[in-house]
mmCIF file of C-alpha atoms and ligand atoms in Angstrom:
data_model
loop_
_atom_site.group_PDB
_atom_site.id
_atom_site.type_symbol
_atom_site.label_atom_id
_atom_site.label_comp_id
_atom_site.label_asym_id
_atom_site.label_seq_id
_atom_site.Cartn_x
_atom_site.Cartn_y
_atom_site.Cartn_z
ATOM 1 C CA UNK A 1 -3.097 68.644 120.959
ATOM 2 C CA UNK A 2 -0.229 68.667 123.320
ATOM 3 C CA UNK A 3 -1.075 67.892 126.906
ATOM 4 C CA UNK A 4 -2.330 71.534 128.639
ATOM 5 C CA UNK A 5 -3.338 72.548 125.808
ATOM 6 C CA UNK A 6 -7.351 74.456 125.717
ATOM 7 C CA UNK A 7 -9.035 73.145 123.352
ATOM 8 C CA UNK A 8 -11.109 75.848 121.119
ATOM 9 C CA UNK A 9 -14.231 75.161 123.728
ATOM 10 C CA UNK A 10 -12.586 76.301 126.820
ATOM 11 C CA UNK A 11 -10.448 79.064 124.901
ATOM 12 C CA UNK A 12 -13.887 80.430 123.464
ATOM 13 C CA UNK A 13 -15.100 80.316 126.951
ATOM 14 C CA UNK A 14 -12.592 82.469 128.588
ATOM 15 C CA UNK A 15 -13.236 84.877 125.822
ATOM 16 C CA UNK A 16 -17.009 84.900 126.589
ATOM 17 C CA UNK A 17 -16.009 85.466 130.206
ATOM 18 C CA UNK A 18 -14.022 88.446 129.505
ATOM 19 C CA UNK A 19 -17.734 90.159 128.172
ATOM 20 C CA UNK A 20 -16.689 89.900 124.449
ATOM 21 C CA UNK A 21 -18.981 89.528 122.149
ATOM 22 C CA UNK A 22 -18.997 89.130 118.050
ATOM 23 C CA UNK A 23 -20.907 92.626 117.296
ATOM 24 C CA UNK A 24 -17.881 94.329 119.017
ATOM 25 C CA UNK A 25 -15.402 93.093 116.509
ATOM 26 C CA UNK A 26 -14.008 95.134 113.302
ATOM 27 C CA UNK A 27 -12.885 92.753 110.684
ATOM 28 C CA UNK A 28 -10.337 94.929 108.261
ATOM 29 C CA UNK A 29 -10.847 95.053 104.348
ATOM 30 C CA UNK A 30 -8.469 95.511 101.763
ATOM 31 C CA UNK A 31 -9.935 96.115 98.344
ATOM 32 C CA UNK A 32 -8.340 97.138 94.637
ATOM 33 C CA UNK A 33 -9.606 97.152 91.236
ATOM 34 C CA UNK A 34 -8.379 94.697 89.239
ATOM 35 C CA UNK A 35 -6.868 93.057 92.451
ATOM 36 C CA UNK A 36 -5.175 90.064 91.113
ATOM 37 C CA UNK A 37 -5.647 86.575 91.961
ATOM 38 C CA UNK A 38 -4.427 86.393 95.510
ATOM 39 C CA UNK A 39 -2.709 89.701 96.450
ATOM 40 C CA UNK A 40 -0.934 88.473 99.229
ATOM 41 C CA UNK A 41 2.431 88.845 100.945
ATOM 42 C CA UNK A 42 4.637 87.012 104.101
ATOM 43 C CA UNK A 43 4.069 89.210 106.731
ATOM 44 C CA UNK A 44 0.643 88.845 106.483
ATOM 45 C CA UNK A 45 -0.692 85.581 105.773
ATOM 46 C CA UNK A 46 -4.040 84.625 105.409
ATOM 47 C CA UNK A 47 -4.927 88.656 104.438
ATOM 48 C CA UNK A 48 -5.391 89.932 100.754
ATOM 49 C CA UNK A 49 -6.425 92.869 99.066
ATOM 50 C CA UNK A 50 -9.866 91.277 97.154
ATOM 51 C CA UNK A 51 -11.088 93.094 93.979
ATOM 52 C CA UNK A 52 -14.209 94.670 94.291
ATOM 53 C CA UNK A 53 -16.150 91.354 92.518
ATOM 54 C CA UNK A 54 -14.639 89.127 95.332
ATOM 55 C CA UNK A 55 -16.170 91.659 98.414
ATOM 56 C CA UNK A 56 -19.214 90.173 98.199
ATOM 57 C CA UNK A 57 -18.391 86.529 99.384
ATOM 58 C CA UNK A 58 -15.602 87.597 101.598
ATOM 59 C CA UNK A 59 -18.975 89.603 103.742
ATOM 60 C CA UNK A 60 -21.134 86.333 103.691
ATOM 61 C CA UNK A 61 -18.203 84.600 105.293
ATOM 62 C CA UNK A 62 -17.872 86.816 108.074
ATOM 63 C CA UNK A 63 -21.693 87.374 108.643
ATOM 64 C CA UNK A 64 -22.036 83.619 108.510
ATOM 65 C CA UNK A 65 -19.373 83.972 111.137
ATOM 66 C CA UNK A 66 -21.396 86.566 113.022
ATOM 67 C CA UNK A 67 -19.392 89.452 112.444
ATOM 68 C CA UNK A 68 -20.891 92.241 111.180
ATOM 69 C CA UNK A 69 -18.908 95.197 110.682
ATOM 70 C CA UNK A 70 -16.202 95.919 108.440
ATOM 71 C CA UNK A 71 -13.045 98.570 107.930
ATOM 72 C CA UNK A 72 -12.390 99.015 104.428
ATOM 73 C CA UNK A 73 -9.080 100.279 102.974
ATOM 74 C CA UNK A 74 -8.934 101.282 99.798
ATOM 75 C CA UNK A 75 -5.913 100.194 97.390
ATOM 76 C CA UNK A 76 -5.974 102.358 94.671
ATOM 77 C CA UNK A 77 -4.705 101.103 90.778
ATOM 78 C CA UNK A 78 -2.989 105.288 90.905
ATOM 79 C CA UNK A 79 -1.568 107.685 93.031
ATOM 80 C CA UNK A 80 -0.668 111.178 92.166
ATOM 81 C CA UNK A 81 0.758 114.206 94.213
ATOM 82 C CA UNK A 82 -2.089 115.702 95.575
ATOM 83 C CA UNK A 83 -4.460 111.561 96.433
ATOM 84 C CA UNK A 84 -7.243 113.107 94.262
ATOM 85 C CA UNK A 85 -8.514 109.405 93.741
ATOM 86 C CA UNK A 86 -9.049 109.708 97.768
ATOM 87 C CA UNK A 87 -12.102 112.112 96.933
ATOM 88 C CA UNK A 88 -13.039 110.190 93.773
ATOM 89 C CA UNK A 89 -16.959 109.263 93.891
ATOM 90 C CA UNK A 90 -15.807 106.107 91.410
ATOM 91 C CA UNK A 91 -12.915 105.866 94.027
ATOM 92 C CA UNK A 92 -12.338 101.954 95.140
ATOM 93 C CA UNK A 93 -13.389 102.837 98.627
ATOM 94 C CA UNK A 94 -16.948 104.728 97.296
ATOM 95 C CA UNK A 95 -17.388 101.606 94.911
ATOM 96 C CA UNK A 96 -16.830 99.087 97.668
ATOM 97 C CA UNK A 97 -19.748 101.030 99.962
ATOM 98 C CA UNK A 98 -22.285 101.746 97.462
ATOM 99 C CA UNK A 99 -22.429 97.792 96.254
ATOM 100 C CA UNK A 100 -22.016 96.223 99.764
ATOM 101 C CA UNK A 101 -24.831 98.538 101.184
ATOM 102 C CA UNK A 102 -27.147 97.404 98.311
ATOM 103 C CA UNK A 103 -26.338 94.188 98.962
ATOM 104 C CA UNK A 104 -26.661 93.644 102.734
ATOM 105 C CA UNK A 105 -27.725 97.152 103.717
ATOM 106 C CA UNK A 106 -28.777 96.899 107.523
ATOM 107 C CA UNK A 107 -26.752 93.453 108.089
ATOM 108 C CA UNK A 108 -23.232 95.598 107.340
ATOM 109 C CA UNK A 109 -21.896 98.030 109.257
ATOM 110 C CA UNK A 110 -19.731 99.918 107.161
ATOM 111 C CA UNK A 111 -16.745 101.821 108.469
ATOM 112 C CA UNK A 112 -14.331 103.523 105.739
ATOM 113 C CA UNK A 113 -10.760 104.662 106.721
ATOM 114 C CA UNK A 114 -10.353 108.109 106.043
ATOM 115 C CA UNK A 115 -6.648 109.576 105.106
ATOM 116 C CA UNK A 116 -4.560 109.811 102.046
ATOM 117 C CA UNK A 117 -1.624 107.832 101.918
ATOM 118 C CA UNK A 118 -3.126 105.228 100.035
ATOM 119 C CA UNK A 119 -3.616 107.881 97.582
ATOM 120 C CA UNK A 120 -0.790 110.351 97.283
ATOM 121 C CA UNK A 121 2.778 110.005 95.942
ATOM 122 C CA UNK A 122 4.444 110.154 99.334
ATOM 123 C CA UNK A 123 2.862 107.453 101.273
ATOM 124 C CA UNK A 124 2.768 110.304 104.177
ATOM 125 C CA UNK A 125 -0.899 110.734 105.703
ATOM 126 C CA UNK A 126 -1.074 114.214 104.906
ATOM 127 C CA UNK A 127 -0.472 116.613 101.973
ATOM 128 C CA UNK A 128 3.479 117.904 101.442
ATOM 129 C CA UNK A 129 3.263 121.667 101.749
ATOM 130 C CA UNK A 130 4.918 124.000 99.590
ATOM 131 C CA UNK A 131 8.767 123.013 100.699
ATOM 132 C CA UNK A 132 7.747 119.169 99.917
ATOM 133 C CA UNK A 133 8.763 118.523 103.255
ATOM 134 C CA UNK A 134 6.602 118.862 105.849
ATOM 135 C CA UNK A 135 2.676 117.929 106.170
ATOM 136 C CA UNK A 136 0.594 120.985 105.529
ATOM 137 C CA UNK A 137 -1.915 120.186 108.122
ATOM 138 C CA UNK A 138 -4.776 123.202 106.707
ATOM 139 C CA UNK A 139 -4.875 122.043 103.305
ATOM 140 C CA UNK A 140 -4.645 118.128 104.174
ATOM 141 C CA UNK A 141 -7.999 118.545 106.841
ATOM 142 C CA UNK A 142 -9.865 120.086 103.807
ATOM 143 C CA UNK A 143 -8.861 116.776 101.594
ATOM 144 C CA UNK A 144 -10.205 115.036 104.506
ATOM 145 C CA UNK A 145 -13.163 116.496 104.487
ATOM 146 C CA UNK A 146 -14.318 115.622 101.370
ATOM 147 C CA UNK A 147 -13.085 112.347 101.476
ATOM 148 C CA UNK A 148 -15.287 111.630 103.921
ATOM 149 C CA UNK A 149 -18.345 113.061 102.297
ATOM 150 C CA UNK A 150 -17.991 110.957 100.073
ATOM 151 C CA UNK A 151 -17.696 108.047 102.010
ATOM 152 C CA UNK A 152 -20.915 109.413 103.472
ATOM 153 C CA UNK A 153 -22.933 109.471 100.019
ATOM 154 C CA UNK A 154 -21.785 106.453 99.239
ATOM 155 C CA UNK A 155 -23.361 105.106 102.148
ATOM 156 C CA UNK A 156 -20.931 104.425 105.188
ATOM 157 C CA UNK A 157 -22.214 104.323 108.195
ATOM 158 C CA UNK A 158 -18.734 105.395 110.169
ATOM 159 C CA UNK A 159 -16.336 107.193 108.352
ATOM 160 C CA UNK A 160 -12.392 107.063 110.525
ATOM 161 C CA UNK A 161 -10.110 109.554 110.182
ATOM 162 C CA UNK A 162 -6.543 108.117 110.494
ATOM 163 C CA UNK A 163 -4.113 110.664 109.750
ATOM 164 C CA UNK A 164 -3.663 112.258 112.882
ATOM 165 C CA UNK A 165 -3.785 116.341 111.502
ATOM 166 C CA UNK A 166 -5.190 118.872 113.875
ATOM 167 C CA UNK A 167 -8.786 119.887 113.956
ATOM 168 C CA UNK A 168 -9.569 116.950 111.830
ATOM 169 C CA UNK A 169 -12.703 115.495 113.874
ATOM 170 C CA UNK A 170 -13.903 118.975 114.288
ATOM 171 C CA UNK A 171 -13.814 119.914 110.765
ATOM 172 C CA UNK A 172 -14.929 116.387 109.069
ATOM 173 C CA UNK A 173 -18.100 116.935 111.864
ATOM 174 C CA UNK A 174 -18.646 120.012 110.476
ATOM 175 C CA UNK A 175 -18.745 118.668 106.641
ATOM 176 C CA UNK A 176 -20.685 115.665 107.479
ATOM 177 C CA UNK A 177 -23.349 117.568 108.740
ATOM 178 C CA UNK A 178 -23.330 120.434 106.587
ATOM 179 C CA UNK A 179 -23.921 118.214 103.348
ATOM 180 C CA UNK A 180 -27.335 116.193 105.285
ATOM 181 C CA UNK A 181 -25.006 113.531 107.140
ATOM 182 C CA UNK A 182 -25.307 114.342 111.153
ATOM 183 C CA UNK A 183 -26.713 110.507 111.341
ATOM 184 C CA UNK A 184 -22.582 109.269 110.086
ATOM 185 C CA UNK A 185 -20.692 108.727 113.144
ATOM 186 C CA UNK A 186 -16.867 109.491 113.580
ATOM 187 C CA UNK A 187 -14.534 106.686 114.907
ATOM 188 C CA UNK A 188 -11.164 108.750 114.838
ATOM 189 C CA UNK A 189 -7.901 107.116 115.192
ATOM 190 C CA UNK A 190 -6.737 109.679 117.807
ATOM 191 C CA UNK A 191 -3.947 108.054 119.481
ATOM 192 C CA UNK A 192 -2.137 106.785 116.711
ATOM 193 C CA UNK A 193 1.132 106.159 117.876
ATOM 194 C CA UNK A 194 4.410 106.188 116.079
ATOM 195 C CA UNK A 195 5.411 102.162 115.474
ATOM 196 C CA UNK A 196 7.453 99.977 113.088
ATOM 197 C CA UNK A 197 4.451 97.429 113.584
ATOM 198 C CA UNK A 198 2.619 99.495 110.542
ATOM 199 C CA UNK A 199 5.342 97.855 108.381
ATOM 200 C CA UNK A 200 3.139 94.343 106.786
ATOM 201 C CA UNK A 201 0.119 96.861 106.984
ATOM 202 C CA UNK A 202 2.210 99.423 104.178
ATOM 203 C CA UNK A 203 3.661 95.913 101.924
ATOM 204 C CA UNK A 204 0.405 95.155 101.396
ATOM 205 C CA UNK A 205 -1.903 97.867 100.924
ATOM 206 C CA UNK A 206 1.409 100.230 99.945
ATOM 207 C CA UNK A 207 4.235 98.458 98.439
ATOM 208 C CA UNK A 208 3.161 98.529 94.672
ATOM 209 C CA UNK A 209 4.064 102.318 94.079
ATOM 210 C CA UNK A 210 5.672 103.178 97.128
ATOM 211 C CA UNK A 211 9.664 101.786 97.252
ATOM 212 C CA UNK A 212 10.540 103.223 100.892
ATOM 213 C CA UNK A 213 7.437 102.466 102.331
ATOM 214 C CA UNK A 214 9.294 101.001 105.507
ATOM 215 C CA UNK A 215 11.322 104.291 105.990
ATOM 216 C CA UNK A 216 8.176 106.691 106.494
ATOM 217 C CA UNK A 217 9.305 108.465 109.215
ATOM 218 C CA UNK A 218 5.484 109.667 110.346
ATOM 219 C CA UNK A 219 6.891 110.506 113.550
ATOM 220 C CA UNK A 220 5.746 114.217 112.834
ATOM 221 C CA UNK A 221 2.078 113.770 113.395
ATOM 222 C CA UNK A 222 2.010 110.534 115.243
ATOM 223 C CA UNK A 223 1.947 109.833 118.992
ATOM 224 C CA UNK A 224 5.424 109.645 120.724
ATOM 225 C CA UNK A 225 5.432 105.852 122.365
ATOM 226 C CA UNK A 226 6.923 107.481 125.736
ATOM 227 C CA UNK A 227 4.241 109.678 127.260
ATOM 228 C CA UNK A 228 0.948 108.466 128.364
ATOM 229 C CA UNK A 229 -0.382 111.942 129.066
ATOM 230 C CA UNK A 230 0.326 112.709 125.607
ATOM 231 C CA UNK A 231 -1.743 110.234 123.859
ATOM 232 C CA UNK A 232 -4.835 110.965 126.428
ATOM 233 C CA UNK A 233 -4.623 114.795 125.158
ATOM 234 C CA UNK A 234 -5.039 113.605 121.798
ATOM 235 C CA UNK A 235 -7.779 111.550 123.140
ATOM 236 C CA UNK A 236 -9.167 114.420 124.821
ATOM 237 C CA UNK A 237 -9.135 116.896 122.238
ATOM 238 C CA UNK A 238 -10.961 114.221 120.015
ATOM 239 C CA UNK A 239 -13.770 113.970 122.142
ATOM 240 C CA UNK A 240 -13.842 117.544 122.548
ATOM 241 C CA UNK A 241 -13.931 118.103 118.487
ATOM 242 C CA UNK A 242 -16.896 115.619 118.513
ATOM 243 C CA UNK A 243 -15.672 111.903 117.751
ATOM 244 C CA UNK A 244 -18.224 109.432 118.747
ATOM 245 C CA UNK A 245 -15.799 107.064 119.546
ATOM 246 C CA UNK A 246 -11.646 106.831 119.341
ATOM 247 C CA UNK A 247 -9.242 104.200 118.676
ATOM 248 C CA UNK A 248 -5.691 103.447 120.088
ATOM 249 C CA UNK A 249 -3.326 101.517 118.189
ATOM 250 C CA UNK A 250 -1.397 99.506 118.300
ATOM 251 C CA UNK A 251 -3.575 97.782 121.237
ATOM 252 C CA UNK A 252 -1.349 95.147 122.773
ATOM 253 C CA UNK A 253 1.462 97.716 123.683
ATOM 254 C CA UNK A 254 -0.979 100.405 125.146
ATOM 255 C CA UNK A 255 -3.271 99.037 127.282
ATOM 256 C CA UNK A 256 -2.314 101.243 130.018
ATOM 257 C CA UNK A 257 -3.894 103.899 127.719
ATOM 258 C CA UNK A 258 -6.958 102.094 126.777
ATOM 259 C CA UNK A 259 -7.896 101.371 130.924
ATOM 260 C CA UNK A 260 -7.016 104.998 131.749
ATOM 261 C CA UNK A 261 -9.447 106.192 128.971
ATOM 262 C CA UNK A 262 -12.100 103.949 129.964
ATOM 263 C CA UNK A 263 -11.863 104.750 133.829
ATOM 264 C CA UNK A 264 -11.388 108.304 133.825
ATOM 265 C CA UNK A 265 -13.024 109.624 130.826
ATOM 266 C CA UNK A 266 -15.704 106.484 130.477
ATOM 267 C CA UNK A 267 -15.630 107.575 126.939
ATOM 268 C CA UNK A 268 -16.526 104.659 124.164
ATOM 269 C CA UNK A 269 -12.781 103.097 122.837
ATOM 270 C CA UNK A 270 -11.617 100.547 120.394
ATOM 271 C CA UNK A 271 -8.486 98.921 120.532
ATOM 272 C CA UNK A 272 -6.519 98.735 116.920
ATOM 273 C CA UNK A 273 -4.637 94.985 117.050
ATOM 274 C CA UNK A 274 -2.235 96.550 113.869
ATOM 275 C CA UNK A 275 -0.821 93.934 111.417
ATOM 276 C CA UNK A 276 3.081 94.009 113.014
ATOM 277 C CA UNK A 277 0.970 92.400 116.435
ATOM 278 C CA UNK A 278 -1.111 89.967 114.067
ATOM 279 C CA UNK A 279 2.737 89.237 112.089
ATOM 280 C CA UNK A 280 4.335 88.607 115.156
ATOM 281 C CA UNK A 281 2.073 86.252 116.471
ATOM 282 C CA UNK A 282 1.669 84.500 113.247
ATOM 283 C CA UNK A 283 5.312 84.428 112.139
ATOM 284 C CA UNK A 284 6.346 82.771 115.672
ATOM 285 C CA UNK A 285 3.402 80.378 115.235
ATOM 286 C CA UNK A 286 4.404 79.029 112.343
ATOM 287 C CA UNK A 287 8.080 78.330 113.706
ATOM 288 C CA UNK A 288 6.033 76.788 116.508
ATOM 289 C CA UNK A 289 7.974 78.716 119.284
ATOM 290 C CA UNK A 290 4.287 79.986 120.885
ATOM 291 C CA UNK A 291 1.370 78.684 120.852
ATOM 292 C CA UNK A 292 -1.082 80.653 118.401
ATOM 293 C CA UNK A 293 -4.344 79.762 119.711
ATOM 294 C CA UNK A 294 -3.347 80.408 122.781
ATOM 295 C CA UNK A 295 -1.869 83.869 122.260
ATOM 296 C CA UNK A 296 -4.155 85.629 120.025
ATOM 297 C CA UNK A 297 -6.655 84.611 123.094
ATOM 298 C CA UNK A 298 -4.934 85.990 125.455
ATOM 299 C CA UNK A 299 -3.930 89.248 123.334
ATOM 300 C CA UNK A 300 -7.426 89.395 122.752
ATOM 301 C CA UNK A 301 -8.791 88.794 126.176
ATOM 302 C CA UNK A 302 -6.318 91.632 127.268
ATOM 303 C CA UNK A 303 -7.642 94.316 125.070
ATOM 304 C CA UNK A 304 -10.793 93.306 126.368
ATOM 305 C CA UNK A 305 -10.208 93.208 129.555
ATOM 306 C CA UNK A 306 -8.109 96.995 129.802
ATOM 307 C CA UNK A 307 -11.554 98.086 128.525
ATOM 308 C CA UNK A 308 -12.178 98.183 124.672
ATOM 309 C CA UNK A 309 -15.545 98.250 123.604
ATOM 310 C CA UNK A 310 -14.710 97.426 120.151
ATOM 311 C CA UNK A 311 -11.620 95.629 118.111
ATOM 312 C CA UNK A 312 -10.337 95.851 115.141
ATOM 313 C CA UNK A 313 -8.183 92.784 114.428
ATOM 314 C CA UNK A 314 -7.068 90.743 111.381
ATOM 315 C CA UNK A 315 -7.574 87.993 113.636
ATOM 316 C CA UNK A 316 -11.509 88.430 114.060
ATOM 317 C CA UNK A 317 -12.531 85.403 112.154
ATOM 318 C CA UNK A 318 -10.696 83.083 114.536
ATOM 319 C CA UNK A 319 -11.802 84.637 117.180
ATOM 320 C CA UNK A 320 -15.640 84.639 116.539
ATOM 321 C CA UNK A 321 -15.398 81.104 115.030
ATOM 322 C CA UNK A 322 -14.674 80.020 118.792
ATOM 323 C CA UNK A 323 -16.913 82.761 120.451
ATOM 324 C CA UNK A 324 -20.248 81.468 121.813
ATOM 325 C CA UNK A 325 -22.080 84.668 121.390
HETATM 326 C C1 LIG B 401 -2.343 104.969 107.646
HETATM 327 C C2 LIG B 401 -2.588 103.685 108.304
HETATM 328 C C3 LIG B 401 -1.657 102.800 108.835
HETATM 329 C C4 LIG B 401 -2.362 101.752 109.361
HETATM 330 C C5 LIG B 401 -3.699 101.981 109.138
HETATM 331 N N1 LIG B 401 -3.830 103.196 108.496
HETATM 332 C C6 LIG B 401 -0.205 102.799 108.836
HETATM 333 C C7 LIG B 401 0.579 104.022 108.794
HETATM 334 O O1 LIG B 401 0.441 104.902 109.652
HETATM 335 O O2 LIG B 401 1.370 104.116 107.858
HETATM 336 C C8 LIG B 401 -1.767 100.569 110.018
HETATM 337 C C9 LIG B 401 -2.708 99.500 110.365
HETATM 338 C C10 LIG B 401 -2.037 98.195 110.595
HETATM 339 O O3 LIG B 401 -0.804 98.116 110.702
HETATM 340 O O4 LIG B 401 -2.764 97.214 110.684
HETATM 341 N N2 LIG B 401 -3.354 105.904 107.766
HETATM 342 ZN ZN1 LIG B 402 -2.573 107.510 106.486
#
């Protein structure tokens, strides 16, 4: 350790002293059928996309850790036009729930991403409408909707809308509770904002089928980066539709939105650290121009300390390996 360096102690303390705790981090999941042997890439090291047999010790080590809840995003083996394998009940993401909630029940709590462009042909979030251009918003919420049913029967606990259509919350609220589930709780990604930091997220959960996957342009349905006062609306509207919590993402580059949230509308908020803030970090590391201990503390400590209740963050693990509580 170089001189004025913090050793793990002191760098766990400051974390403790910023009020975080392990229950409010969200360690991300990446599963596929028939994932092979270490389905990894660059940009992201240290993540891979486990096959369904290899879920079960990836959860011990993070509940050894004292982590207990989990995104999962599903990697499916096919796409096809319309992401019917979104809705599937034998669907990765339904197979990952029902066997992790018989094995740990109470000790996991589950959250599933909800959207389908792990699932369609396009890569886009929504469904293409009849001119295969744009996102028909209608028929993509009603996709939605079912996905996340059955998410709910296969036992989530949070289901998380991320494709930013209009009257999703509303309508997924509506399903939930119509088919027995008013007990599921909505985390929606509401201010998802447009970003080329999504780009290690898409090579590893996307790149098999999808070529361009770097040149999405999502910029349709996703939060311009310029105005604050549009990604509280979005917030807003969320709330009003009946989320029980939101996320903003990416989380180092909008703090601003995640204090403003917490102090005006004192609403529950979790900040999404997306994989182009964990491949910075890491990639820089490893050239040893920054100090990585260091700065995933202090990115950390930041979200914390604009106000996130919860965080999502590929670098959980490290950071509740040096957490005292
Ligand atoms: C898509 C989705 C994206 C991420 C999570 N869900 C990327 C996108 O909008 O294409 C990115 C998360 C990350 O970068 O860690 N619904
Ligand atoms: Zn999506």
């Amino acid at each position: 350790m170089q001189k004025g360096q913090r050793n793990k102690g002191e760098l766990g303390r400051l974390l403790d002293s910023v009020g975080l705790n392990k229950k409010q981090l969200v360690c991300p999941l990446f599963v596929k059928d028939h994932a092979k042997e270490g389905c990894k890439i660059a940009s992201m090291p240290d993540v891979s996309v486990v096959p369904l047999e290899e879920t079960t010790t990836q959860i011990l080590e993070l509940i050894n850790l004292g982590i207990s809840s989990i995104i999962v995003f599903g990697v499916p083996s096919e796409r096809d036009s319309v992401g019917s394998n979104a809705s599937d009940q034998n669907g990765i993401v339904q197979k990952t729930v029902r066997k992790l909630k018989m094995e740990f029940g109470d000790a996991l709590n589950i959250i599933t991403d909800v959207c389908l462009c792990h699932y369609n042909l396009s890569g886009h979030c929504g469904l293409l409408g009849r001119q295969n251009e744009l996102i028909d918003n209608d028929s993509t919420v009603r996709a939605l909707c079912e996905v996340a049913v059955t998410h709910a029967q296969a036992g989530a606990d949070v289901v998380s809308p991320s494709s930013m259509m209009d009257g999703q919350v509303s309508s997924i609220r509506t399903s939930l509770d119509e088919h027995g589930y008013d007990n599921i709780k909505i985390l929606s990604v509401s201010a998802k904002h447009f970003s080329s930091l999504y780009s290690p997220f898409r090579s590893l959960a996307f790149s098999e089928q999808i070529r361009d996957y770097k040149s999405l342009d999502k910029s349709s349905y996703q939060v311009p980066y310029t105005n604050r006062g549009e990604s509280v609306r979005e917030i807003e509207n969320d709330i009003r539709e009946g989320a029980d919590m939101v996320i903003v993402k990416p989380a180092i580059l909008y703090l601003d939105v995640i204090s403003m949230i917490k102090e005006q509308l004192r609403f529950p908020i979790a900040a999404q650290n997306v994989s182009g803030e964990y491949a910075m970090i890491k990639s820089a590391a490893a050239n040893n121009w920054i100090n990585e201990e260091e700065w995933k503390v202090t990115s950390i400590c930041a979200m914390k300390r604009a106000g996130a209740d919860i965080i999502i963050s590929y670098f959980c693990k490290d950071i509740a390996a040096i957490l005292n509580c």
